[in-house]
Structures are given as C-alpha cells and as structure tokens.
XYZ file of C-alpha atoms in Angstrom:
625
model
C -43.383 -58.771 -2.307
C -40.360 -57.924 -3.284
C -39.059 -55.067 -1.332
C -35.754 -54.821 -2.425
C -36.359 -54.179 -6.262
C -39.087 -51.605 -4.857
C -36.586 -49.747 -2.459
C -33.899 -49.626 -5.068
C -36.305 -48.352 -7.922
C -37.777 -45.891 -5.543
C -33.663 -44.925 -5.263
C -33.370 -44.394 -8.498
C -36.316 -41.876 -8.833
C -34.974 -39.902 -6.116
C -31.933 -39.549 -7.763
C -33.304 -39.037 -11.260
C -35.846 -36.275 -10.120
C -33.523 -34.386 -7.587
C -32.359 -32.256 -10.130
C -36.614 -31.249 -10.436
C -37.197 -30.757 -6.988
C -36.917 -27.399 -5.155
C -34.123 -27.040 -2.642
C -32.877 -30.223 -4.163
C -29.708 -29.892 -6.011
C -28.518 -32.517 -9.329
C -24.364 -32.776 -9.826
C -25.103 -30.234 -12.916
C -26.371 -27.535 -10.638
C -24.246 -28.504 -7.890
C -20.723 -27.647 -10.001
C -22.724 -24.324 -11.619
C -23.217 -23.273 -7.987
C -19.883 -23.857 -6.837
C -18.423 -22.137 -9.869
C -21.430 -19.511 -10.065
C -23.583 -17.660 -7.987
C -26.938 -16.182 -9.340
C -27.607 -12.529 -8.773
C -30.741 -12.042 -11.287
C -31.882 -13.408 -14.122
C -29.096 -13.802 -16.641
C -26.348 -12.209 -13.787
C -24.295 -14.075 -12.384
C -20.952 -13.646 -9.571
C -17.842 -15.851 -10.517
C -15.361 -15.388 -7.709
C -11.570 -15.223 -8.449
C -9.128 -12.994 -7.321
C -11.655 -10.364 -6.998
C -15.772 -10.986 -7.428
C -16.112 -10.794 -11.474
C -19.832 -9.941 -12.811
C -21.430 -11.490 -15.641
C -24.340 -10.068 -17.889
C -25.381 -12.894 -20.037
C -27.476 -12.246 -22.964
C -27.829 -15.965 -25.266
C -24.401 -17.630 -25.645
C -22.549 -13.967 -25.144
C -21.476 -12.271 -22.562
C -20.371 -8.637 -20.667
C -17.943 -8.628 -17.739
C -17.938 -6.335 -14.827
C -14.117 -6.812 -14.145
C -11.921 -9.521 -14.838
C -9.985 -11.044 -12.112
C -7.699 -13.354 -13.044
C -8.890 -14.015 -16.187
C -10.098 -17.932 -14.921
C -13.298 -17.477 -15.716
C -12.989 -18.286 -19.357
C -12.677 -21.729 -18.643
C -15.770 -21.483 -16.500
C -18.512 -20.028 -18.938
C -19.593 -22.870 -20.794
C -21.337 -23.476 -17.895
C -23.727 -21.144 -17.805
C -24.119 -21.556 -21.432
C -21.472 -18.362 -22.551
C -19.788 -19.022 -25.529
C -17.903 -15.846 -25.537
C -17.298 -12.197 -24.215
C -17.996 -9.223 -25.893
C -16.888 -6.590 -23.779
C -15.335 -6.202 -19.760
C -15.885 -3.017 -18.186
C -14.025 -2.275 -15.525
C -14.236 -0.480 -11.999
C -10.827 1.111 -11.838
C -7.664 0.099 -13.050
C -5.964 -2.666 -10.012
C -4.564 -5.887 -11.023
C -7.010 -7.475 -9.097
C -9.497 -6.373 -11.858
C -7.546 -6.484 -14.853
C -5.079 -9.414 -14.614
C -7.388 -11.696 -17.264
C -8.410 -8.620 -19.333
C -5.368 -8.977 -21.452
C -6.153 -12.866 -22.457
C -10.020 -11.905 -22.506
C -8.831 -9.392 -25.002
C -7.295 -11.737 -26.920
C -10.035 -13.774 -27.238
C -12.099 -11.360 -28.620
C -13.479 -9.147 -25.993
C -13.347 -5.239 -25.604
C -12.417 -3.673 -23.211
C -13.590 -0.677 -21.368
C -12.999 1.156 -18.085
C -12.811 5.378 -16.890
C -11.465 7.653 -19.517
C -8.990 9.705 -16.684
C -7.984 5.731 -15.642
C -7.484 4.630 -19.692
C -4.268 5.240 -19.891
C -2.748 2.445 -17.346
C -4.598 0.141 -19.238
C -4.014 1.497 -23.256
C -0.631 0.323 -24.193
C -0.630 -3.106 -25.065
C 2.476 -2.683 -27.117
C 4.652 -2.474 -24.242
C 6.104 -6.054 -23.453
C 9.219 -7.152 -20.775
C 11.709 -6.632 -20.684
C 10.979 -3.392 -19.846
C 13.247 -0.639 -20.697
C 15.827 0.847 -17.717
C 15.072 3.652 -16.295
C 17.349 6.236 -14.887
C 15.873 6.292 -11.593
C 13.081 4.244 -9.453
C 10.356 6.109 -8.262
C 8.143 5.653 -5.374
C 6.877 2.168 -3.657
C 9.651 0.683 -6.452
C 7.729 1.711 -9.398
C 9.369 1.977 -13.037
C 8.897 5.664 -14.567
C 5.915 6.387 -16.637
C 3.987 3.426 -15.129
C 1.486 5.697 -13.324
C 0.508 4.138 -10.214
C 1.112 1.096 -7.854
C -0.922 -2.032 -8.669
C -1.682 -1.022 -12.296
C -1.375 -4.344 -14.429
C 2.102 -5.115 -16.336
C 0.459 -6.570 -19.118
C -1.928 -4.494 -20.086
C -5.074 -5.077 -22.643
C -5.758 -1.431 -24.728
C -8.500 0.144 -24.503
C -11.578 -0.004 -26.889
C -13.857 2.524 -24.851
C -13.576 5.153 -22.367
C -16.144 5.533 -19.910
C -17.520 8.954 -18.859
C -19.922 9.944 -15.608
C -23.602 9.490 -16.844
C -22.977 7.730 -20.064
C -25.324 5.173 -20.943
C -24.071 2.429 -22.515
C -26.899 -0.451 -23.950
C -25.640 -4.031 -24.690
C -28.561 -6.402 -25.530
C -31.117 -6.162 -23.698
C -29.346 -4.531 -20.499
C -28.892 -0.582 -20.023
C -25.684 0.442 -18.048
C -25.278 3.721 -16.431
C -21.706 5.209 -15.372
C -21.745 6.141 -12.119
C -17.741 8.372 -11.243
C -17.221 6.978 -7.360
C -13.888 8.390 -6.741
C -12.502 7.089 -3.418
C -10.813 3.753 -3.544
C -8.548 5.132 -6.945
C -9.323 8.892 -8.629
C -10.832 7.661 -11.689
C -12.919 4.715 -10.337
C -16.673 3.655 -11.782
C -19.310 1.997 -10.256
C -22.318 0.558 -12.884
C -25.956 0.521 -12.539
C -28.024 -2.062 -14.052
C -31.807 -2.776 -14.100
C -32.622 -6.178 -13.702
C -36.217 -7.632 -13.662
C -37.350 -4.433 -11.888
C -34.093 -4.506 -9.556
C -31.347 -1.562 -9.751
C -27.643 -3.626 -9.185
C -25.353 -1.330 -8.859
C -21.546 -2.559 -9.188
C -19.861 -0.637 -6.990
C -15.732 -1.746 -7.177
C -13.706 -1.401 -4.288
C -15.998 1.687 -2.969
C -18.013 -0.282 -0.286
C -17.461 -4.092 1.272
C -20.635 -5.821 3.000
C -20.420 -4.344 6.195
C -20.049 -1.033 5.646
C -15.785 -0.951 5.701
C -13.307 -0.446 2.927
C -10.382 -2.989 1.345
C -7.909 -0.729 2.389
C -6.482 2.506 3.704
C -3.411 3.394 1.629
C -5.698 2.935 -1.804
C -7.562 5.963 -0.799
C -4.132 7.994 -0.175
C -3.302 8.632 -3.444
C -1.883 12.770 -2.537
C 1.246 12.262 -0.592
C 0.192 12.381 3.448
C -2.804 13.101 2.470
C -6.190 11.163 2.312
C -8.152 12.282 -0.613
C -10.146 8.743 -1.321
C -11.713 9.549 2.738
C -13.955 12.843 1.100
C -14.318 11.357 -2.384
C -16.008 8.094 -1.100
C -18.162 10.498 1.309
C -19.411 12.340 -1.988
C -19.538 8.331 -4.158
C -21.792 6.866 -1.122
C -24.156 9.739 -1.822
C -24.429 9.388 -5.395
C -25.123 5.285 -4.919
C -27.648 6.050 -2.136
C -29.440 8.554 -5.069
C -29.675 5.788 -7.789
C -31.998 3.872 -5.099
C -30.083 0.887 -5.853
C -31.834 -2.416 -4.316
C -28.493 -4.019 -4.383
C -24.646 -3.416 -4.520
C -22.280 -5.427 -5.456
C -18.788 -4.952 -4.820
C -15.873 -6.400 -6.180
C -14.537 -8.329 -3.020
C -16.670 -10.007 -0.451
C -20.362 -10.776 0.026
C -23.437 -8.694 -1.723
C -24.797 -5.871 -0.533
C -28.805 -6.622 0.268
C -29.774 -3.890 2.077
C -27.549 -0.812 0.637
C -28.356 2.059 2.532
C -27.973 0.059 6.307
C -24.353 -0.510 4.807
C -23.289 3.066 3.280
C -24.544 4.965 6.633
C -21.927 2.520 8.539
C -19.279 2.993 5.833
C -20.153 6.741 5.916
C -19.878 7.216 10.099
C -16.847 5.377 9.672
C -15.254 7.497 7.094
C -15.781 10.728 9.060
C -14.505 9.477 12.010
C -11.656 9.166 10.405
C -11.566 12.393 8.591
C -12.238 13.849 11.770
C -9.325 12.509 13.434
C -7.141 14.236 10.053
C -9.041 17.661 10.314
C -6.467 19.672 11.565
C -4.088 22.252 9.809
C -0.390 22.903 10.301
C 0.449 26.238 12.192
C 2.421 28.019 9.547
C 6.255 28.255 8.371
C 7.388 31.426 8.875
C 11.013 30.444 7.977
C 12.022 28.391 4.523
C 15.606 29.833 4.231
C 17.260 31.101 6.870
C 19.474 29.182 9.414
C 17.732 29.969 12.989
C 19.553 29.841 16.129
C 16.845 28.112 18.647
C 19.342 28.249 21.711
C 23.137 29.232 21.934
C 24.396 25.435 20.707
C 21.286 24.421 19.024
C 20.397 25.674 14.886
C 17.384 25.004 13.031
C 18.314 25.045 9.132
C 14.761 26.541 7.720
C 16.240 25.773 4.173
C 17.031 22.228 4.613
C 16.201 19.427 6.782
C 19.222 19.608 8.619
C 19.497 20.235 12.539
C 22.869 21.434 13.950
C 24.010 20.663 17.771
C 27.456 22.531 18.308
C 29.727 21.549 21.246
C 31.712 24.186 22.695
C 35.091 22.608 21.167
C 33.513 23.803 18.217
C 32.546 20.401 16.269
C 28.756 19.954 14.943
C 26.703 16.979 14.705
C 23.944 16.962 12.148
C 20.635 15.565 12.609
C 19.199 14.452 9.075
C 21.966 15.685 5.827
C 19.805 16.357 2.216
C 21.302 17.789 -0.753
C 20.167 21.273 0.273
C 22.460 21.466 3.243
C 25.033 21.235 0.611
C 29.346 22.364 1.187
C 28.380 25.978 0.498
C 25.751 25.963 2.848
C 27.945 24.414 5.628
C 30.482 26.916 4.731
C 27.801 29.372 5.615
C 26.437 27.526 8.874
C 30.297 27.297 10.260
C 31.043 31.273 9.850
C 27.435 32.124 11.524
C 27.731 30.196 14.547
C 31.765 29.396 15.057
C 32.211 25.411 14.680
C 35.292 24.218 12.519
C 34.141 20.785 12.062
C 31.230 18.538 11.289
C 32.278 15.538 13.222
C 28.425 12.892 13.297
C 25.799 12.626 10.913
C 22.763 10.908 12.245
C 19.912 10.824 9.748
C 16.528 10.344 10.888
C 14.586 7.955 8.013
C 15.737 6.477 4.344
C 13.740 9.677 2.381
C 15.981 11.110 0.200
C 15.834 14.512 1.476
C 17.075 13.305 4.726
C 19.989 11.489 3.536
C 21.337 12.322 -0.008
C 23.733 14.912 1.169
C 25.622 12.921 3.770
C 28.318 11.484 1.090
C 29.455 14.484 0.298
C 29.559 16.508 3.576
C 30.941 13.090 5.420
C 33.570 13.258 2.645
C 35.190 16.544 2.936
C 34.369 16.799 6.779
C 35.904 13.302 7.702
C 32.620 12.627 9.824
C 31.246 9.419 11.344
C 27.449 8.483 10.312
C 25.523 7.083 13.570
C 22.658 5.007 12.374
C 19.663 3.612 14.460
C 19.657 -0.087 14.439
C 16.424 -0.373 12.573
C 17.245 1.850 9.660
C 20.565 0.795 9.240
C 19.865 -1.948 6.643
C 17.588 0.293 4.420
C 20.775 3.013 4.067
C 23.614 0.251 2.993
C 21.309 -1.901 0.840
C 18.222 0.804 -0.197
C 17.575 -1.814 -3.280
C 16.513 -4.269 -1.174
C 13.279 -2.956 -0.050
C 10.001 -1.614 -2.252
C 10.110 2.273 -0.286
C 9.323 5.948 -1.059
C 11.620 8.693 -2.076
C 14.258 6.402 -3.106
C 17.680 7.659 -3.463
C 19.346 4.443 -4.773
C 22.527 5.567 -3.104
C 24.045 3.167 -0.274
C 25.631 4.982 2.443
C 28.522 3.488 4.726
C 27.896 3.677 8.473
C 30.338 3.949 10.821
C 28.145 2.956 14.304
C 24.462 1.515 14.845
C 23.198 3.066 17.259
C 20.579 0.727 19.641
C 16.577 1.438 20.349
C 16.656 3.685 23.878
C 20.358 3.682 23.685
C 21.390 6.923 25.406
C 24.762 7.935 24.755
C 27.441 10.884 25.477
C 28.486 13.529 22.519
C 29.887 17.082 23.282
C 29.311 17.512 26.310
C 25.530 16.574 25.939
C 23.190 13.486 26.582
C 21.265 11.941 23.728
C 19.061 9.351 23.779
C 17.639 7.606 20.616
C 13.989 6.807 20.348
C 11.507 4.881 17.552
C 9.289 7.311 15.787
C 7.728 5.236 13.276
C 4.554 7.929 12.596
C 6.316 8.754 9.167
C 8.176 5.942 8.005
C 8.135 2.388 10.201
C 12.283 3.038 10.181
C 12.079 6.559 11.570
C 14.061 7.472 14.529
C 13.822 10.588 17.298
C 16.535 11.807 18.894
C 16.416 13.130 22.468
C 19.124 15.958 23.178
C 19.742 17.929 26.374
C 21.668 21.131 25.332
C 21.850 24.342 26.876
C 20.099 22.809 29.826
C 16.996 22.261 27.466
C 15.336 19.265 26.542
C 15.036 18.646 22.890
C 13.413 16.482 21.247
C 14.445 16.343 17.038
C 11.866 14.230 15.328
C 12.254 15.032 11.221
C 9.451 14.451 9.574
C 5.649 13.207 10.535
C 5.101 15.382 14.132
C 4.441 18.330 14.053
C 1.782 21.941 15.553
C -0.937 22.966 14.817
C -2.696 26.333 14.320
C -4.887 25.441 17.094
C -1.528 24.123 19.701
C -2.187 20.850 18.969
C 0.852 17.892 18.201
C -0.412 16.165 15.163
C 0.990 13.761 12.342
C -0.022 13.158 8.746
C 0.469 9.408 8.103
C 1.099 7.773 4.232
C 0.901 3.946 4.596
C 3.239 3.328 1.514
C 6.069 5.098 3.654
C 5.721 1.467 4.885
C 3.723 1.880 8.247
C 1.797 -0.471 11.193
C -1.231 -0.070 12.961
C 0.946 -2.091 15.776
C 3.012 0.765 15.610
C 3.162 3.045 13.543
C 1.218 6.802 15.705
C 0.729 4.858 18.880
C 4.457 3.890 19.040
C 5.529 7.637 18.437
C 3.242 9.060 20.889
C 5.231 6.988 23.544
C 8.136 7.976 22.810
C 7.197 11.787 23.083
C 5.705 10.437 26.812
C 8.891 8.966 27.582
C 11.217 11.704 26.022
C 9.284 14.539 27.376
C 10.566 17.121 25.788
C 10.438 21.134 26.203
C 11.348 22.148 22.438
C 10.707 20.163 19.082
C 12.755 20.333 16.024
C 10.999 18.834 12.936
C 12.007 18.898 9.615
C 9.209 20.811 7.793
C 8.084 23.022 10.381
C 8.554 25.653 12.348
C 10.365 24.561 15.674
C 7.400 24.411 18.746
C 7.262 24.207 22.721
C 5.686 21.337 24.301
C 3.394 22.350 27.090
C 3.193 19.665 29.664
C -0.412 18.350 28.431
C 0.287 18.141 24.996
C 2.327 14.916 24.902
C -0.824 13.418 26.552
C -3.610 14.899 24.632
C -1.005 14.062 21.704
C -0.847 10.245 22.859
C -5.135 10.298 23.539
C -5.656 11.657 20.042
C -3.170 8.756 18.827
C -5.158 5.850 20.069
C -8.459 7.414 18.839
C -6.995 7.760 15.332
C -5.732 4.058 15.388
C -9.057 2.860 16.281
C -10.701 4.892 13.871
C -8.841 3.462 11.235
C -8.806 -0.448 12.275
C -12.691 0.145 12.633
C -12.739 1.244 8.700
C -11.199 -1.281 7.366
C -12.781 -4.752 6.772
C -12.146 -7.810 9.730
C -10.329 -9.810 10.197
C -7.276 -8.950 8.924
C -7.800 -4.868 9.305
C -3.552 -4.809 8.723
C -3.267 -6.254 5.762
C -5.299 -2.859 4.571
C -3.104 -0.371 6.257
C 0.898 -2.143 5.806
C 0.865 -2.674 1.470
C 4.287 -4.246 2.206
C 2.447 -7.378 4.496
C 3.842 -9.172 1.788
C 6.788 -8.629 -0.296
C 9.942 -9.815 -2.237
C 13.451 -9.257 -0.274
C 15.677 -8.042 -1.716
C 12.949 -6.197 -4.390
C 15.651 -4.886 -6.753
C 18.333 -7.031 -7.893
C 20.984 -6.633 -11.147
C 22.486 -10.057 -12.812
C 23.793 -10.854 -16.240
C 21.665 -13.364 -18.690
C 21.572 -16.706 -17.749
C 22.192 -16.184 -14.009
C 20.514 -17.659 -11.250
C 19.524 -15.222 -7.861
C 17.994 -15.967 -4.746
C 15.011 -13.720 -3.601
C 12.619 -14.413 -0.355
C 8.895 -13.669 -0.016
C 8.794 -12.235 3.649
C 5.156 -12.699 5.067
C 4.136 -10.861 8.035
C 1.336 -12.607 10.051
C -0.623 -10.334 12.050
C -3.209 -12.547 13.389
C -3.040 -14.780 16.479
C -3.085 -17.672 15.007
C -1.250 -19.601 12.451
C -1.863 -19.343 8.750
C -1.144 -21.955 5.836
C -1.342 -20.922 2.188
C 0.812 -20.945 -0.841
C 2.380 -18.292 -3.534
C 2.569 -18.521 -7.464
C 5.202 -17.295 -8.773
C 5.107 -15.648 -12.112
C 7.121 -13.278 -14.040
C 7.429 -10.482 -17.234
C 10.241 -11.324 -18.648
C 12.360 -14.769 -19.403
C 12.513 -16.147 -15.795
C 12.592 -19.605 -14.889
C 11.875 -20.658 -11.338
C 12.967 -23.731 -9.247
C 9.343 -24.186 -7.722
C 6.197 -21.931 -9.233
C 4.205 -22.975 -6.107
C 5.765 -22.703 -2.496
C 3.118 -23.881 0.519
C 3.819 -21.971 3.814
C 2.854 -21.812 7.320
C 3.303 -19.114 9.562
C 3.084 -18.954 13.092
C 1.180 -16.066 15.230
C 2.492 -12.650 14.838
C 5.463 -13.967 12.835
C 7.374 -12.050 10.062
C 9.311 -15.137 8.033
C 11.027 -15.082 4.644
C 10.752 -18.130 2.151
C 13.295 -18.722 -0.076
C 13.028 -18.191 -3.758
C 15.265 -19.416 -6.346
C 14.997 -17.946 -10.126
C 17.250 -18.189 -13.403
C 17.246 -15.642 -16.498
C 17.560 -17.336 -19.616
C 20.720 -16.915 -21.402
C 18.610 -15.395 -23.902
C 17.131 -12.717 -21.911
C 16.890 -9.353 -23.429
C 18.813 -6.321 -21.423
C 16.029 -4.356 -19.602
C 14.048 -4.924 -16.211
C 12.546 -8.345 -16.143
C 9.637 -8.655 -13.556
C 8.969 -11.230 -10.602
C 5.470 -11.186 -9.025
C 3.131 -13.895 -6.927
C -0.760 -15.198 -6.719
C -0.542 -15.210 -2.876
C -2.945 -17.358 -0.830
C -3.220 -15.779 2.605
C -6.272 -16.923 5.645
C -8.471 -18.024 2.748
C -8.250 -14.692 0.328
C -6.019 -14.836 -2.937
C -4.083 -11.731 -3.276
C -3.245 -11.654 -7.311
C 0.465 -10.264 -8.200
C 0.515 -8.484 -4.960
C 3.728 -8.343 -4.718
C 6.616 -7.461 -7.079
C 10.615 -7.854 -7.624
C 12.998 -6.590 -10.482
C 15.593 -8.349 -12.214
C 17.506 -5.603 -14.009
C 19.881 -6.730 -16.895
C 22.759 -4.413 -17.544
C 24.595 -6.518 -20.353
C-alpha cells in the first residue's frame, strides 16, 4: 500500500477543507480577521488609530468614525466597494483624521450639530493665516478647541438628540452623551435582535475613561465628570446588549461596566465638591500685617522692608505704574527693588517689564520656571503672554534666602501649573506662606485646589507635591492670588495633605491602566520648542520630548507629518526610552523656498507601549516674509 501518496492526499484535504471546518481558519479568513473583527451580521470593528465601525449593506458602506482614514484600503475585504456616509462621535482627530480623504472619495459626512462647526470648513488650507496672538494649549484663533482636525472634511449633516436616521436596512438613533467633549454622540443600532450602541470616548471596557483633561473643557473646572453621570444613564435606558467604544475592547455586559465607570466618576466629583469661601475684597489694597499687603485688585503681593524697598510676589498688568504710585503713598516704600512671579500665566507676569523698567528692579525666578519666562514659545501652555522676560537670579528648589530683613524660602507648588512656585516668608514675626493661584478656603474651613490638566500637570506631582510643601512650610497666614487671604489652623495642612492623596487616587482609579498618566499630563508627548519663526527655504531643528511614566522601557516610533510645505530629514524616527525617563529626539525639517507666509504645521502618528496616538502632538512654523 502505498502510504505516502495516501498521507499526502489526506494533506491536501485538510488543507483544502480548513477553510469549511468550524474553528478552523483558511489564509482568506485568517487576513479578514486580522484586518476585521465581526460584531453582527454585516458589522464589523477595523482598528486604527481609534476602533472605526462599519455597517455594511451589499458592496456599500456607513462608518462610525474614521480613524486614520486606513481603512479604505482595507474594505475590499469584506466585500465594500465604497462609503456612503461616516458619522461621527465627537469631533477629535483620532476620529476624523481619514474623514477628509473618505470625503473625497465620495462619502458624507456627519457628526453633532453644536460640534459641526470644527469639522465644516474645508476651504481652509495651510498655510494658515497669522494670528495676532496664540491662545491657550498653543492653539491658533478661531480654531475652537484642542485636538480638532487641521484638515477638515465639511459637513453634509448635522446630528440632533433623538433623530433617527435610516440607511438601508439599519435604523440609527442619536443618542447626546456629553462628557468626554460638549457636543459628543453615541449611536444605537439594532442588529439581528441586538441593540449596539456606539458609545465614543464615553465609556472604555472596564468601566474607566481615555482621559481626564477631555472632560475639563470649563477652565478648573470638570464639567465632562456630571455630563457622563447623566450620558451613562441615558445608555443604561436604551437597554443596549452591547457598547462599543471607540478605543479598546467591546463592551459585553454594559451595565456591570457603567456602574464601575459611574462609582468611579463620583468619587471623583466628590473629591471636587467643595465651594470657595467668598471674596470680600476685588479692589482695594489690604494691609494683612504692618510689612505685609494683599493687592485685592491684582495678583500682586507686597513685602515692605523697613528701609522702605518692596518686593513683589507675582506682577500682572493690573498692578500697573499708577497703581504702584498708589501702593507706595499708602504704605511708605520708595522703591520696588525684586519681582518674583509665581507661574508663566499671564496675569502673573505681564506687568513685570514695565514696573522692572521704571523701578530698576531685579526679577528672582525659581529654577523650574525660569525657562518658560525667557523662551514662553517654546512650550504648548495656557494663558500665553508671548512676551520673554529677562531674569536677573534663579532662584533653587528649597533654597532659603535673606531679603529685608526677612527669611524666605522657595517651595514647588505644582497644584496649578507643574512650574508653579510658593514662597515661604517670615515677616512681622508671622509665617507666611504666598502661593498665587490653585490653593485656596473653603466656606466650610477647608484648604482645597481646583486642578486643569492643560495648565500642564502630573499625577507624580502635581496636588500631592503641593500638599508637602504646605507640611513642610507650615504656615500661619496664606496669601493667594484669587482669594481672600486665610489662617491655617494646625490640622488643616494635614487634613489638606489626606484629602490630596484621596483625590490622586480617585483620579488614577478613573482613568484606564496601564498608562493612567498619559490621561491626566496632554503634554506626555510634545514638540520642543512648539513655536518657531524662519524665512522660506530654511531648515530648523525641533525635538519630540517623550516622557515615560512606566517602569519599564518602551520602544516605538513617530510619523512625522505636516500642513504646510515641510520637508523632513526622516518621516519615521524609532525610539526607546528607559523607565521613568523624559528624553528629547531630534527633529530636523526644511520649508520649501516656495512656502507661502502664514503658520505652517508640524504634527506626529506616535507609537507609544503598543497604542498609536494620531497627530497628538503639534509644532508651528510661522513665516513672517
């Protein structure tokens, strides 16, 4: 008998019929599964920069979200010839890179009518025109808000809460789920008796969120926490069987996920629940001991020595000449001799060129902020003021040093901006502590702090690190910027430090593993310097700095791409960072000779522990001739 023919014909069989046979899979279903994962009958998930929904009906198509854009090249597969419309969750690059090309191709496009606008000018093409100022996180005027796509598609429909929209044979429902951006959607579909509900960035398997600053959208304040409370409800209504987000895995059993999401979410709001005693004083200057002035209409703090020189803590616009003229005849002080401002906001700093000017006074600068005042352009921030400011000593972290008479030691107080500082003052045989902005009472007698992650903050840091430093300064009277000066009774520094570490953990335990950082600090990744101005045909050096939080390495690459005519050395630049490292990598790009005057864009695909971040970060190249 011949065996051999027999065990290679038996072979082939096996091979031919695999593709037949259940749990068996042929090459052809092998590369759909890789490329596609089936949901339902006729839905499918295509993953790219963010999870991207098909509803196939024949050779056509409708998209919940784009991503990238990549899967064009990937429908053929499952037999889609083209794409009639993309509806979209909210308006984040993630979701509407492609949309643009998708566009092109044919397909409509539809997402939130109060969210339309960020996506409805497709007219609008780098370079882009110069603005008079930045605004805040580095963001060009009129753009609306961070993360919103440069290239963007026009719109075809505007979606409305409780609008039913049929395509085919498939009946989608608008669902407003406010929380993760003020105008985002979630979609429910019926499915072969199943609800689906596509849910966007509201919910991640697991019951967390992508990230905290998305749902900060009110300056210091956390409106997306109470919205999402009031979207989880609405999902948990529709009865859907299963949700499907737009990053991570499916959602199989809904409600065991929304109650964890839900607990989690007033935990945190819980930990914000508190209200600011009231501000009795917005104008007057305040004398809080015989050497020591509160200005109520500015954010200015005055220490006088008794050879009658001032130093000012923290110099904005409003403490302007005339009101120095005013400060010196009320309390006897000829000369303003140091400025030390506290943070980079404007309001803090945008006075101190003219009073160091006509008052011949040194500015004293804490080490870490130092950079951000001479070279503001380099860094994506908030409140910019675009001015650079000359300092004339850096002061060190803990330094404690001699001025009038008086001891002073400099602290970190990161709560409000990761480059704040506090300064510790004894005066008039008190202790004072000044601490500008992010610290302050309560109605209740309680030391608090509102946080706003794009001030560029770290859960590392960040309340914990501030809560220290009131430990170790210890102080008897606060000065803040905003507030009404306050006593510290000897337990409030610790229930102030308890309540810190509760509130840290509240918000690591919201946000999804394993990275929780990466969705608190939106500047883990970013170009340095982010602002730059050249002429045409010029080449500039930029780094990507990468800030590994983990405690282990990570390998990955960027893409670099750009909105305007830029040329780069590489497009793709592999990296490797070590544990807990903070690295730049070098950059090199060119403007064309022909490049039109304006602000030409620099952004990146960045792959980071697996994930693919698209045009995370971004960089301007401002022409000027």
């Amino acid at each position: 008998m011949n065996f051999r023919g027999i065990f290679i014909k038996v072979i082939t069989y096996t091979v031919l019929l695999s593709g037949f046979l259940p749990g068996v899979k042929s090459a052809e279903n092998s590369l759909l599964e890789s490329n596609f994962k089936k949901i339902a009958p006729d839905v499918y998930l295509f993953q790219d920069i963010c999870n991207v929904y098909v509803l196939k009906s024949g050779t056509t198509a409708l998209l919940i979200d784009a991503g990238s854009g990549k899967i064009k090249d990937y429908l053929p597969d499952i037999g889609v010839e083209n794409v009639e419309w993309v509806f979209h969750t909210h308006y984040h690059r993630d979701q509407c890179l492609g949309s643009f090309m998708l566009k092109q191709a044919g397909a409509k496009i539809a997402i939130g009518a109060s969210e339309a606008g960020l996506l409805g000018n497709p007219e609008e093409n780098a370079p882009f025109s110069l603005p008079e100022k930045f605004l805040l996180n580095g963001e060009l005027p009129g753009w609306g808000t961070r993360l919103a796509p440069f290239k963007t598609p026009g719109i075809d429909k505007k979606l409305t809460h409780g609008e039913v929209f049929r395509w085919k044979e498939f009946t989608i429902t608008t669902i407003s789920t406010l929380g993760h951006t003020q105008g985002s959607n979630s979609f429910l579909v019926e499915v072969n008796g199943q609800k689906l509900c596509f849910t966007g960035d509201l919910i991640m398997n697991g019951g967390y969120v992508r990230d905290f600053y998305s749902l900060q959208w009110v300056y210091l304040q956390n409106p997306g926490v109470d919205t999402s409370l009031v979207s989880l409800n609405k999902i948990t209504k529709t009865g859907a069987d299963i949700l499907l987000p737009s990053h991570g895995e499916i959602i199989e059993s809904p409600q065991e996920h929304i109650d964890l999401l839900t607990a989690r979410l007033l935990r945190v709001k819980d930990a914000f629940n508190y209200n600011r005693a009231g501000r009795w004083n917005w104008s007057q200057l305040v004398q809080v001991s015989e050497h020591v002035i509160q200005d109520g209409g500015s954010t200015t703090q005055i220490v006088v020595s008794e050879n009658g020189k001032a130093l000012l803590f923290d110099c904005g616009k409003e403490f302007s000449l005339e009101r120095l003229k005013e400060a010196k005849a009320k309390f006897g002080f000829d000369r303003v001799d140091v400025i030390i401002p506290s943070h980079w906001h404007y309001d803090h700093v945008d006075g101190i060129e003219a009073i160091a000017d006509a008052e011949g006074a040194e500015v004293w600068v804490w080490e870490g902020l130092a950079e951000y005042l001479e070279h503001p352009e380099r860094f994506p921030t908030t409140c910019w003021t675009g001015q650079s400011i000359e300092i004339d000593r850096v002061l060190k972290e803990n330094e404690t040093f001699e001025w009038g008479g008086y001891s002073f030691q400099v602290y970190h107080h990161p709560v409000h901006t990761e480059q704040q500082m506090g300064l510790y003052a004894k005066v008039d045989g008190l202790d004072f502590y000044l601490v500008a902005d992010g610290t302050g009472y309560t109605r209740d007698g309680r030391i608090r702090s509102p946080i706003h992650c794009y001030n560029g903050l770290s859960l590392n840091s960040g309340i914990i690190k501030t809560a220290q430093s009131f430990l170790k300064a210890s102080p008897y009277i606060c000065l803040p910027a905003h507030s009404n000066v306050f006593a510290v009774a000897p337990d409030d520094k610790y229930e102030f430090y308890n309540w810190s570490v509760v509130t840290t953990d509240a918000i690591r335990a919201l946000l999804s593993p394993p990275i929780q950082d990466l969705g608190f600090d939106p500047y883990w990744v970013s170009f340095y310097p982010v602002r730059t101005k050249i002429k045409s045909g010029q080449e500039v050096k930029k780094n990507i700095r990468l800030k590994n939080y983990t405690k282990n390495p990570v390998t990955g690459h960027f893409k670099l791409k750009s909105y305007g005519d830029i040329a780069f050395e590489n497009e793709i630049i592999n990296y490797t960072l070590n544990p807990g490292e903070t690295k730049d990598f070098p950059v090199r790009i060119r403007v064309e000779n022909f490049a039109g005057k304006g602000i030409h864009i620099v952004t990146a695909d960045i792959e980071f522990n697996g994930q693919v971040f698209g045009e995370y970060p971004q960089a301007y190249i401002e022409l000027d001739e």
